[in-house]
XYZ file of C-alpha atoms in Angstrom:
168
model
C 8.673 16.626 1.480
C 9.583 17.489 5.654
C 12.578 15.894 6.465
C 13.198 12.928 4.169
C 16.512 12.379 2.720
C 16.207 10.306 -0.695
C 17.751 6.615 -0.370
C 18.518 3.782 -2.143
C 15.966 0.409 -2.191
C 19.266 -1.278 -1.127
C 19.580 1.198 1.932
C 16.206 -0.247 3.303
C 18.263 -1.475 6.379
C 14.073 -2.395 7.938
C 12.596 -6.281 7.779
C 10.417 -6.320 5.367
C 8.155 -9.445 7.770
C 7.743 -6.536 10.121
C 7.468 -3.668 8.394
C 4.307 -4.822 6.158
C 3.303 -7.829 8.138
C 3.528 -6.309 11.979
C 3.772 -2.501 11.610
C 1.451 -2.206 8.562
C 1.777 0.276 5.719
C -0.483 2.856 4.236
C -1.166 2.453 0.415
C -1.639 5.867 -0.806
C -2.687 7.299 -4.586
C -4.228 10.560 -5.998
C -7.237 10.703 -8.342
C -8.836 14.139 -9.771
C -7.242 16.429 -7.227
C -7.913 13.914 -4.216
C -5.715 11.885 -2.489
C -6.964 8.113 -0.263
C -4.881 5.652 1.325
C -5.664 2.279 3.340
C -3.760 0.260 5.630
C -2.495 -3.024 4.312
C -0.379 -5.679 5.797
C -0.344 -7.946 2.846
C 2.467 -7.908 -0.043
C 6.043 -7.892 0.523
C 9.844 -6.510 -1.252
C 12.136 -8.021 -3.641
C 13.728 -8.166 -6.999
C 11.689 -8.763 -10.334
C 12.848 -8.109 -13.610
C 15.871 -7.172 -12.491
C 14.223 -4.095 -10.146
C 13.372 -3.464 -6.969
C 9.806 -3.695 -6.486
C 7.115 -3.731 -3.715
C 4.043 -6.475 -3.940
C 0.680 -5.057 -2.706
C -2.968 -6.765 -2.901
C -5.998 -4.631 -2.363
C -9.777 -6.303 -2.595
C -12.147 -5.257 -5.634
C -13.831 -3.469 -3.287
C -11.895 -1.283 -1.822
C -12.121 2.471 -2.392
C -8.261 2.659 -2.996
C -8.225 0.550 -5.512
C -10.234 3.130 -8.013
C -7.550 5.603 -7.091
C -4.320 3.321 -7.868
C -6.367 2.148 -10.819
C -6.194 5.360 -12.144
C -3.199 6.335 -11.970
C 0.119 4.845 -12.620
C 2.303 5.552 -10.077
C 0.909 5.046 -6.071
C 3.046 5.062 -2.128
C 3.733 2.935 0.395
C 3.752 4.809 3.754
C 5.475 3.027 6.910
C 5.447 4.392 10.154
C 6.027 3.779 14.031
C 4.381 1.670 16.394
C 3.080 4.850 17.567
C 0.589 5.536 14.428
C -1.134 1.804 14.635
C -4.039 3.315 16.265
C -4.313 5.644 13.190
C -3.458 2.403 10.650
C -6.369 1.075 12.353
C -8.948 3.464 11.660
C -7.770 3.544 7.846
C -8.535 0.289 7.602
C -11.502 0.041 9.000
C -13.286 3.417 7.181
C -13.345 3.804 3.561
C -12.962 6.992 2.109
C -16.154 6.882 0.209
C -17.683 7.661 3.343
C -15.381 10.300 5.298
C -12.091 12.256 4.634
C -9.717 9.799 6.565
C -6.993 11.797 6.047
C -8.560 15.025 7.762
C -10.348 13.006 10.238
C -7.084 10.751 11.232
C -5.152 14.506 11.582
C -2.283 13.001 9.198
C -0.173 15.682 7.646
C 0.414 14.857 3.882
C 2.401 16.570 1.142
C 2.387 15.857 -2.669
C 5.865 14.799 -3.869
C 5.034 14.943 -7.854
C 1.566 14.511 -7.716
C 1.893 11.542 -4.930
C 0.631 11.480 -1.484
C 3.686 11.344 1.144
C 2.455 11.143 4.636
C 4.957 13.412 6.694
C 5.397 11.374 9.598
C 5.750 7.857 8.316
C 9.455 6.796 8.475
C 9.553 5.536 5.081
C 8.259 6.261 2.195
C 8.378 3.986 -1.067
C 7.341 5.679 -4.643
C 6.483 3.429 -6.810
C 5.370 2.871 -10.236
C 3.176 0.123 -11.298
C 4.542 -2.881 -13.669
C 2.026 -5.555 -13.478
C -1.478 -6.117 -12.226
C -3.491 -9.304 -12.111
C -6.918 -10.284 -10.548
C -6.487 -13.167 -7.949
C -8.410 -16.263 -9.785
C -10.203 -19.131 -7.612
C -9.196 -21.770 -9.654
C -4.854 -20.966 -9.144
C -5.749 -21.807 -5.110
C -3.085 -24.281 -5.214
C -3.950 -25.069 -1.474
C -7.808 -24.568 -1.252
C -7.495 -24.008 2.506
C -7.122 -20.419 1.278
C -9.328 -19.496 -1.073
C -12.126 -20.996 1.956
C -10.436 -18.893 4.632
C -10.187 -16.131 3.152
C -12.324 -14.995 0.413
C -15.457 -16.964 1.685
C -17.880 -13.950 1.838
C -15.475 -11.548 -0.100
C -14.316 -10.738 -3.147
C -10.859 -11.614 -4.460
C -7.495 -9.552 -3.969
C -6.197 -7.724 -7.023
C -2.121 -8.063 -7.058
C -0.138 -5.275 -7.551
C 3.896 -5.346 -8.777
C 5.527 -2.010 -8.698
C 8.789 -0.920 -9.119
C 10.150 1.270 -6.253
C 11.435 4.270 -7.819
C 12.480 6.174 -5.000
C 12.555 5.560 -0.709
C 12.683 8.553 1.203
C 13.447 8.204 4.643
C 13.709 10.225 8.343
């Protein structure tokens, strides 16, 4: 686990507009002895049945999505402006067709079976609470459904309950 030191969700002293939106975040899960992640900058932090949770969406077609599919507990890896060259490529190559992880020369540890990366500066563990395939038809504002799922397939959305942060 490197350095982290375990805090609170209410600790998170980070916006959370910047952290997912501007700085990105890795979404990372383990299947069969194998660990993939991709960089998302969708979703967002709150409260939700009276717990702290995170909000992720990840496409049908995405890779990732088998791995936090199968399993019930995934992480959300923030780093630095420093690593956005490195968010980049793990967005753009899927792990079906590379090791990303060896490739990109990120360092990752298991912390109970779940991919930490060592030099992100947060690290949210989360377990999964709710999942729910985006649906054309609840486009309340159709301008969105035609902007962005026009040659793609729909988001799935993710609500997980952030069980532990650690933090450098």
């Amino acid at each position: 686990m490197g350095n982290f030191k375990l805090i609170k969700p209410e600790e998170l002293a980070n916006n959370p507009f910047k952290m997912i939106g501007t700085e990105w975040m890795l979404i990372a899960a383990e299947k069969e002895g194998k660990i993939n992640a991709m960089t998302a900058s969708w979703g967002g932090l709150g409260i939700l049945w009276n717990k702290p949770v995170a909000f992720i969406f990840i496409r049908q077609t995405r890779y990732t999505k088998e791995f936090v599919d199968s399993n019930e507990r995934l992480t959300l890896n923030f780093f630095e402006g420093e690593f956005k060259k490195e968010l980049g490529y793990f967005g753009r190559v899927s792990g079906r067709d590379e090791d990303k992880i060896k490739v990109s020369g990120m360092e990752v540890s298991l912390e109970d079976g779940l991919p930490i990366f060592e030099k992100a500066k947060k690290c949210l563990i989360c377990k999964k609470l709710y999942t729910q395939k985006l649906e054309e038809s609840s486009f309340l504002d159709k301008r969105i459904k035609e902007q962005f799922y026009t040659n793609d397939t729909m988001h799935s959305l993710y609500v997980a309950e952030i069980e532990k942060v650690l933090a450098h």
